[in-house]
Coordinates of C-alpha atoms and ligand atoms in Angstrom, one line a residue:
X1 CA -52.3 -27.2 30.3
X2 CA -53.1 -29.4 27.1
X3 CA -54.1 -29.5 23.7
X4 CA -57.6 -30.5 22.4
X5 CA -57.0 -33.6 20.1
X6 CA -60.7 -34.7 19.4
X7 CA -63.9 -33.5 20.3
X8 CA -67.6 -34.3 19.6
X9 CA -69.9 -31.6 19.3
X10 CA -72.7 -32.1 21.8
X11 CA -75.9 -31.5 19.8
X12 CA -78.2 -32.0 23.0
X13 CA -80.5 -34.9 22.0
X14 CA -79.7 -36.4 25.5
X15 CA -82.8 -36.5 27.3
X16 CA -82.7 -34.0 30.2
X17 CA -82.6 -36.1 33.6
X18 CA -82.6 -32.8 35.5
X19 CA -85.4 -30.1 35.0
X20 CA -84.5 -26.3 35.5
X21 CA -84.5 -25.0 39.2
X22 CA -85.1 -21.8 39.7
X23 CA -83.7 -21.0 43.3
X24 CA -80.2 -22.9 41.9
X25 CA -80.4 -20.0 39.0
X26 CA -81.2 -17.3 41.4
X27 CA -78.0 -18.4 43.3
X28 CA -76.2 -18.5 39.5
X29 CA -77.4 -15.1 38.6
X30 CA -75.6 -14.0 41.5
X31 CA -72.0 -14.4 39.8
X32 CA -70.4 -11.3 39.5
X33 CA -68.7 -9.8 36.8
X34 CA -66.9 -7.4 38.9
X35 CA -65.5 -10.2 40.8
X36 CA -64.5 -12.3 38.5
X37 CA -62.2 -9.3 36.8
X38 CA -60.5 -8.6 40.1
X39 CA -59.6 -12.5 40.9
X40 CA -58.3 -12.6 37.5
X41 CA -56.3 -9.2 37.6
X42 CA -55.0 -9.7 41.4
X43 CA -53.7 -13.6 40.4
X44 CA -51.9 -12.1 37.7
X45 CA -50.4 -9.3 40.0
X46 CA -49.0 -12.1 41.8
X47 CA -46.6 -13.0 39.1
X48 CA -45.1 -16.3 37.6
X49 CA -46.4 -18.8 40.4
X50 CA -44.2 -21.6 39.9
X51 CA -44.5 -24.5 42.2
X52 CA -42.5 -23.8 45.3
X53 CA -41.5 -20.3 44.4
X54 CA -42.5 -17.3 46.9
X55 CA -45.0 -15.8 44.1
X56 CA -46.9 -19.5 44.3
X57 CA -46.5 -19.3 48.1
X58 CA -48.2 -15.9 48.0
X59 CA -50.8 -17.0 46.0
X60 CA -51.4 -19.3 48.7
X61 CA -51.8 -16.8 51.0
X62 CA -54.2 -15.0 48.5
X63 CA -56.7 -18.1 48.2
X64 CA -56.5 -18.2 51.7
X65 CA -57.5 -14.8 52.5
X66 CA -60.2 -15.1 49.8
X67 CA -62.3 -17.8 51.8
X68 CA -62.1 -16.0 54.9
X69 CA -63.0 -12.5 53.5
X70 CA -66.3 -14.5 52.2
X71 CA -67.2 -15.8 55.8
X72 CA -65.6 -19.4 56.1
X73 CA -63.1 -19.8 58.7
X74 CA -59.6 -20.9 59.3
X75 CA -61.0 -24.0 60.7
X76 CA -62.8 -25.0 57.4
X77 CA -59.3 -24.8 55.5
X78 CA -56.6 -27.7 55.6
X79 CA -52.8 -27.1 54.0
X80 CA -51.4 -30.1 52.5
X81 CA -47.7 -29.4 51.8
X82 CA -45.3 -31.3 49.8
X83 CA -41.9 -30.7 48.5
X84 CA -41.0 -29.7 44.7
X85 CA -37.4 -29.4 44.3
X86 CA -36.3 -28.5 47.6
X87 CA -39.0 -26.3 48.0
X88 CA -42.1 -26.5 50.4
X89 CA -45.8 -25.7 48.2
X90 CA -49.1 -26.4 49.5
X91 CA -52.6 -27.5 48.2
X92 CA -55.4 -25.6 49.8
X93 CA -58.5 -27.2 50.5
X94 CA -61.9 -25.9 52.0
X95 CA -64.4 -28.2 53.5
X96 CA -68.1 -27.1 53.8
X97 CA -70.2 -29.9 55.4
X98 CA -73.1 -31.2 54.0
X99 CA -76.1 -31.9 56.1
X100 CA -77.3 -35.4 54.8
X101 CA -73.9 -37.1 54.2
X102 CA -71.6 -35.0 55.6
X103 CA -68.9 -38.1 54.7
X104 CA -69.4 -37.8 51.1
X105 CA -67.9 -34.9 49.2
X106 CA -68.2 -33.3 45.8
X107 CA -64.6 -31.9 45.0
X108 CA -64.3 -28.9 42.8
X109 CA -60.9 -28.4 41.8
X110 CA -58.2 -26.5 40.0
X111 CA -54.6 -26.0 40.2
X112 CA -53.2 -22.3 41.2
X113 CA -49.5 -22.6 40.4
X114 CA -48.1 -21.7 36.9
X115 CA -45.5 -22.0 34.8
X116 CA -43.3 -19.4 32.4
X117 CA -46.2 -16.6 32.9
X118 CA -48.7 -15.5 34.9
X119 CA -51.1 -17.5 34.2
X120 CA -54.1 -15.7 34.0
X121 CA -55.9 -18.2 32.2
X122 CA -54.0 -21.4 32.9
X123 CA -55.7 -21.4 35.7
X124 CA -56.3 -18.0 37.1
X125 CA -59.6 -18.4 35.1
X126 CA -60.3 -22.0 37.1
X127 CA -59.4 -20.2 40.3
X128 CA -61.7 -17.6 39.7
X129 CA -64.6 -19.6 38.9
X130 CA -63.5 -21.7 42.1
X131 CA -63.6 -19.0 44.3
X132 CA -66.9 -17.3 43.1
X133 CA -68.7 -20.9 43.6
X134 CA -67.4 -20.7 47.1
X135 CA -68.3 -17.3 47.8
X136 CA -72.2 -18.2 46.5
X137 CA -72.5 -21.3 48.3
X138 CA -71.1 -20.3 51.5
X139 CA -74.9 -19.4 53.2
X140 CA -76.3 -22.3 51.3
X141 CA -76.8 -25.9 52.7
X142 CA -76.0 -29.1 50.8
X143 CA -77.0 -32.5 51.5
X144 CA -73.4 -33.5 50.4
X145 CA -70.2 -32.1 51.4
X146 CA -68.4 -29.9 49.3
X147 CA -64.1 -29.4 49.0
X148 CA -63.0 -26.7 47.6
X149 CA -59.5 -27.5 46.5
X150 CA -56.6 -25.5 44.7
X151 CA -53.7 -27.4 43.8
X152 CA -49.9 -26.6 43.5
X153 CA -47.5 -28.7 41.3
X154 CA -49.9 -29.3 38.6
X155 CA -47.3 -27.9 35.9
X156 CA -44.9 -30.7 36.6
X157 CA -46.8 -33.3 36.5
X158 CA -50.1 -33.1 38.6
X159 CA -47.7 -33.4 41.8
X160 CA -50.1 -31.9 44.0
X161 CA -53.4 -33.7 43.5
X162 CA -51.3 -36.9 43.3
X163 CA -50.0 -36.1 46.7
X164 CA -53.6 -35.4 47.9
X165 CA -54.8 -38.8 46.4
X166 CA -52.6 -40.6 48.4
X167 CA -51.7 -38.6 51.6
X168 CA -55.2 -37.6 52.2
X169 CA -57.9 -39.4 50.3
X170 CA -56.6 -43.0 50.7
X171 CA -54.9 -42.0 54.1
X172 CA -58.7 -41.6 55.6
X173 CA -59.5 -44.3 57.5
X174 CA -61.6 -45.4 56.3
X175 CA -61.0 -44.2 52.8
X176 CA -62.5 -40.6 51.7
X177 CA -65.4 -41.2 50.1
X178 CA -65.8 -39.0 46.6
X179 CA -69.0 -38.8 45.1
X180 CA -67.7 -36.5 42.1
X181 CA -64.4 -34.8 41.4
X182 CA -65.4 -31.5 39.1
X183 CA -62.2 -30.2 38.0
X184 CA -61.7 -26.8 36.1
X185 CA -58.7 -25.8 34.2
X186 CA -58.0 -23.2 31.5
X187 CA -61.6 -21.7 30.9
X188 CA -60.5 -18.2 29.7
X189 CA -61.1 -18.5 26.0
X190 CA -59.8 -15.9 23.5
X191 CA -60.1 -12.3 23.4
X192 CA -61.8 -11.3 20.3
X193 CA -63.4 -14.7 19.4
X194 CA -66.6 -15.7 19.7
X195 CA -66.1 -18.1 23.1
X196 CA -69.8 -19.3 23.8
X197 CA -69.1 -22.7 23.9
X198 CA -67.3 -25.1 27.0
X199 CA -66.0 -28.4 27.0
X200 CA -67.3 -31.1 29.3
X201 CA -64.7 -33.8 29.7
X202 CA -65.7 -37.5 30.5
X203 CA -63.4 -40.2 31.7
X204 CA -62.5 -42.5 29.2
X205 CA -59.3 -43.7 30.5
X206 CA -59.2 -48.0 30.4
X207 CA -56.9 -47.9 33.3
X208 CA -59.3 -48.2 35.3
X209 CA -62.6 -48.7 33.3
X210 CA -64.8 -49.7 36.1
X211 CA -65.2 -45.5 36.8
X212 CA -66.4 -44.5 33.2
X213 CA -70.0 -45.2 33.1
X214 CA -70.8 -43.1 36.3
X215 CA -68.5 -40.5 35.1
X216 CA -70.3 -40.4 31.7
X217 CA -74.0 -39.8 33.9
X218 CA -72.1 -37.3 35.5
X219 CA -70.7 -35.5 32.4
X220 CA -74.4 -35.6 30.8
X221 CA -75.7 -33.6 33.8
X222 CA -72.9 -31.0 34.0
X223 CA -73.8 -30.3 29.8
X224 CA -77.3 -29.7 31.0
X225 CA -76.4 -27.7 33.9
X226 CA -74.4 -25.3 31.6
X227 CA -77.2 -25.5 29.2
X228 CA -79.5 -24.7 32.1
X229 CA -78.1 -22.0 34.1
X230 CA -75.6 -20.2 31.3
X231 CA -75.8 -19.2 27.8
X232 CA -72.9 -21.4 26.8
X233 CA -73.2 -24.2 24.5
X234 CA -71.6 -27.7 25.1
X235 CA -68.9 -30.0 23.6
X236 CA -68.2 -33.5 24.9
X237 CA -64.8 -34.5 25.2
X238 CA -62.8 -36.9 27.2
X239 CA -60.3 -35.9 29.9
X240 CA -56.6 -35.9 30.5
X241 CA -53.7 -33.9 31.6
X242 CA -55.1 -32.0 34.5
X243 CA -55.7 -32.7 38.3
X244 CA -58.4 -35.3 37.9
X245 CA -56.4 -37.8 36.7
X246 CA -54.6 -39.3 39.8
X247 CA -58.0 -39.2 41.4
X248 CA -59.2 -41.0 38.0
X249 CA -56.4 -43.5 38.3
X250 CA -57.8 -44.3 42.2
X251 CA -61.3 -45.2 40.9
X252 CA -62.9 -41.8 41.8
X253 CA -65.6 -40.4 39.1
X254 CA -64.5 -37.4 37.3
X255 CA -65.6 -34.8 35.2
X256 CA -64.2 -31.6 34.2
X257 CA -64.5 -28.1 32.3
X258 CA -61.7 -26.8 29.7
X259 CA -61.8 -24.1 27.2
X260 CA -63.8 -24.7 23.9
X261 CA -61.4 -21.9 22.1
X262 CA -58.1 -23.0 23.4
X263 CA -55.9 -20.6 23.9
X264 CA -52.2 -20.3 22.2
X265 CA -50.8 -18.4 25.1
X266 CA -50.6 -21.1 28.0
X267 CA -47.2 -21.8 29.5
X268 CA -45.9 -18.4 27.8
X269 CA -45.6 -14.9 29.0
X270 CA -48.8 -14.1 27.2
X271 CA -51.1 -15.7 29.3
X272 CA -52.3 -12.4 30.7
X273 CA -55.8 -10.8 31.0
X274 CA -55.6 -8.8 28.0
X275 CA -55.5 -12.1 25.8
X276 CA -58.4 -14.1 27.3
X277 CA -62.4 -13.1 27.5
X278 CA -63.5 -12.3 31.0
X279 CA -67.2 -12.4 30.2
X280 CA -66.5 -16.0 28.9
X281 CA -65.5 -16.9 32.7
X282 CA -68.3 -15.0 34.1
X283 CA -70.5 -17.6 31.8
X284 CA -68.8 -20.6 33.2
X285 CA -68.8 -19.5 36.5
X286 CA -72.3 -19.2 36.1
X287 CA -73.0 -22.8 34.6
X288 CA -70.3 -24.2 37.7
X289 CA -72.5 -22.8 40.3
X290 CA -75.4 -24.5 39.0
X291 CA -74.0 -27.4 38.3
X292 CA -72.4 -27.5 42.1
X293 CA -75.7 -27.2 43.7
X294 CA -77.4 -30.0 41.4
X295 CA -74.0 -32.2 42.1
X296 CA -74.1 -31.6 46.1
X297 CA -77.9 -31.1 46.2
X298 CA -79.1 -28.2 47.9
X299 CA -80.9 -28.9 51.2
X300 CA -82.7 -25.9 51.4
X301 CA -85.7 -25.1 49.6
X302 CA -87.9 -21.9 49.2
X303 CA -90.6 -21.6 52.3
X304 CA -88.2 -24.4 53.8
X305 CA -86.0 -23.3 56.9
X306 CA -82.7 -23.9 57.7
X307 CA -82.4 -26.2 61.0
X308 CA -81.7 -23.3 63.0
X309 CA -83.2 -21.7 66.1
X310 CA -82.9 -18.1 64.9
X311 CA -84.0 -18.4 61.2
X312 CA -86.5 -21.2 62.4
X313 CA -88.5 -18.4 64.0
X314 CA -89.0 -16.1 61.6
X315 CA -91.9 -15.3 59.1
X316 CA -93.4 -12.2 57.8
X317 CA -96.8 -11.1 56.8
X318 CA -99.4 -10.5 55.1
X319 CA -98.7 -12.8 51.9
X320 CA -99.6 -11.7 49.3
X321 CA -98.8 -8.0 50.4
X322 CA -99.5 -4.6 48.9
X323 CA -97.7 -1.8 50.3
X324 CA -95.8 -3.0 53.3
X325 CA -94.7 -6.2 54.9
X326 CA -94.5 -6.8 58.9
X327 CA -91.4 -9.2 59.9
X328 CA -92.2 -11.1 63.2
X329 CA -89.8 -13.5 65.3
X330 CA -91.4 -15.9 67.3
X331 CA -88.4 -16.4 69.7
X332 CA -87.8 -12.6 70.4
X333 CA -84.3 -11.8 71.0
X334 CA -83.4 -11.5 67.3
X335 CA -82.6 -7.5 67.3
X336 CA -79.7 -7.3 64.6
X337 CA -80.3 -8.7 60.9
X338 CA -80.8 -7.6 57.1
X339 CA -84.0 -8.0 55.2
X340 CA -83.4 -7.9 51.4
X341 CA -85.9 -8.1 48.6
X342 CA -84.4 -9.4 45.3
X343 CA -86.2 -10.2 41.4
X344 CA -85.5 -13.5 40.5
X345 CA -82.9 -12.1 38.2
X346 CA -80.9 -11.4 41.5
X347 CA -81.4 -7.9 41.8
X348 CA -81.6 -6.2 44.8
X349 CA -84.8 -4.1 45.1
X350 CA -84.7 -3.0 48.6
X351 CA -82.2 -3.4 51.8
X352 CA -82.9 -2.8 55.3
X353 CA -81.1 -3.3 58.3
X354 CA -83.1 -4.1 61.8
X355 CA -86.5 -3.0 60.4
X356 CA -89.5 -5.0 61.1
X357 CA -92.0 -3.1 58.7
X358 CA -90.9 -2.8 55.2
X359 CA -92.5 -0.2 52.9
X360 CA -92.9 -2.2 49.6
X361 CA -95.0 0.4 47.9
X362 CA -92.8 0.5 44.9
X363 CA -92.8 -3.0 44.0
X364 CA -94.6 -3.5 41.2
X365 CA -97.3 -6.8 41.4
X366 CA -95.4 -10.0 41.3
X367 CA -93.3 -12.5 43.3
X368 CA -90.2 -11.3 44.5
X369 CA -87.6 -13.1 47.1
X370 CA -87.2 -12.1 50.6
X371 CA -83.9 -12.9 52.4
X372 CA -83.7 -12.4 56.1
X373 CA -80.1 -13.0 57.3
X374 CA -78.6 -12.9 60.9
X375 CA -74.8 -13.5 61.3
X376 CA -74.4 -16.1 59.3
X377 CA -77.8 -17.4 58.8
X378 CA -80.0 -17.2 55.9
X379 CA -83.5 -18.0 54.7
X380 CA -85.0 -16.8 51.8
X381 CA -88.8 -16.6 51.2
X382 CA -91.4 -15.8 48.6
X383 CA -93.1 -12.5 48.6
X384 CA -96.3 -12.3 46.8
X385 CA -96.7 -8.6 45.9
X386 CA -100.4 -7.7 44.4
Ligands
ZN1 ZN1 -53.8 -25.7 34.1

C-alpha cells in the first residue's frame, strides 16, 4: 500500500556470507505455480475483504482451512481478535515449533484485508507466498520456531500488527523473543512488464535506530537468498507503511519484500489477477522458501535422521544401487508408508506405497533423493545410481 520513493539498485558487490544450500534449493524448487494461481484466484473470489466485513472473516476461515489442508492442526493456529468500527476481525497466527530454540521466533507475515477492491496483488500476492512457504516447510524441522501471521486491519493503519505487538508480543511473559520479522506486502508485479526484480526493505527508521544494523545484516542475507533460490534480481530500499512497522517501533529486527515494478491498481477495483504477474509471485515464493529455511535454520540435513523413532529406523541398500533398492526398517512395525524418488529439480520420478523392493532400472546413472514418509514423518536420503 505504498509508493516507492527512493531506491538504490543493488549491484551485488556484497560478499556472500551464505553459500548455496542444495537442500534448501530442493525445497524451494517444489513451489507450485498451480498452487500460487489457485490461491490468488480463490483470494480474489472472496471479494472485497474490508477489515471486519463478512468477506474479511470468510478470508480468515479460508486461510485457516488452507493450513489445515497442509497438515497443520487446530492446535497450531491461534486467533488474535480485535474490534474495528464495531466489528470483530482477526489476525491468524500459525506456529511451527523449532527444535533447538523453540522460544525464539522467525515471523513471516503479511496482511489479508483489502480496501476498495479485491486486493489480489495488495495483498493476495503476499498471502499466496506465505501459504506456499507454510505448505513446503510443514515437514521440515527448523532450529528456530516460525510464526506465519496473516494480519487484518492493515489498510486502516496497521491495526492488526499493532494489536498483535501490544497484546501478544509484549503481553507474553517473558516478552516474546523474535529473531526476525519478514513482511511480504504487494509482490504481484504488473502484467505485461518484465518483472524480474524484487525490492528488499531494511529498517532505516531513527525511532528507534538501535535495531537498524541487524536489520541491514538480515536484509543483505535476504537479498542473497533471493539470488541463490530464484531467478530474481534485488533492489535495496527502506521499510515503511506496512505490518513490520509496529514491530520496528517495538525494537524488533525487521526486513521485507515489496514489488519493484509498482502496480498502479493498489486500492482500486482493478487490483485483480488479470493485472498482475503470477510467474513473478512464483519466483518470489521460491526466494522466500529459501530465505525462511536460512533464517529459521533447517535442522535436518541429508543423511541425518529426524529424531523420531520410525524414521530413525529406516535405511535402504545397496547404495550405490543399480536395478533395485531394498528398503528396510529396523523396528519393523512400519507397514504403511510411501517412498518417493526425485531428482534435484524436485521432479518426481517414482512413487510407491508400502513396497520394500523398488525397481530403479529406468533411472539414469546419477544422484537422486529418496524420501520415505510415514504419517507426518519424513526423511530424505541421497541415492546413488550407477
Ligand atoms: Zn498492502
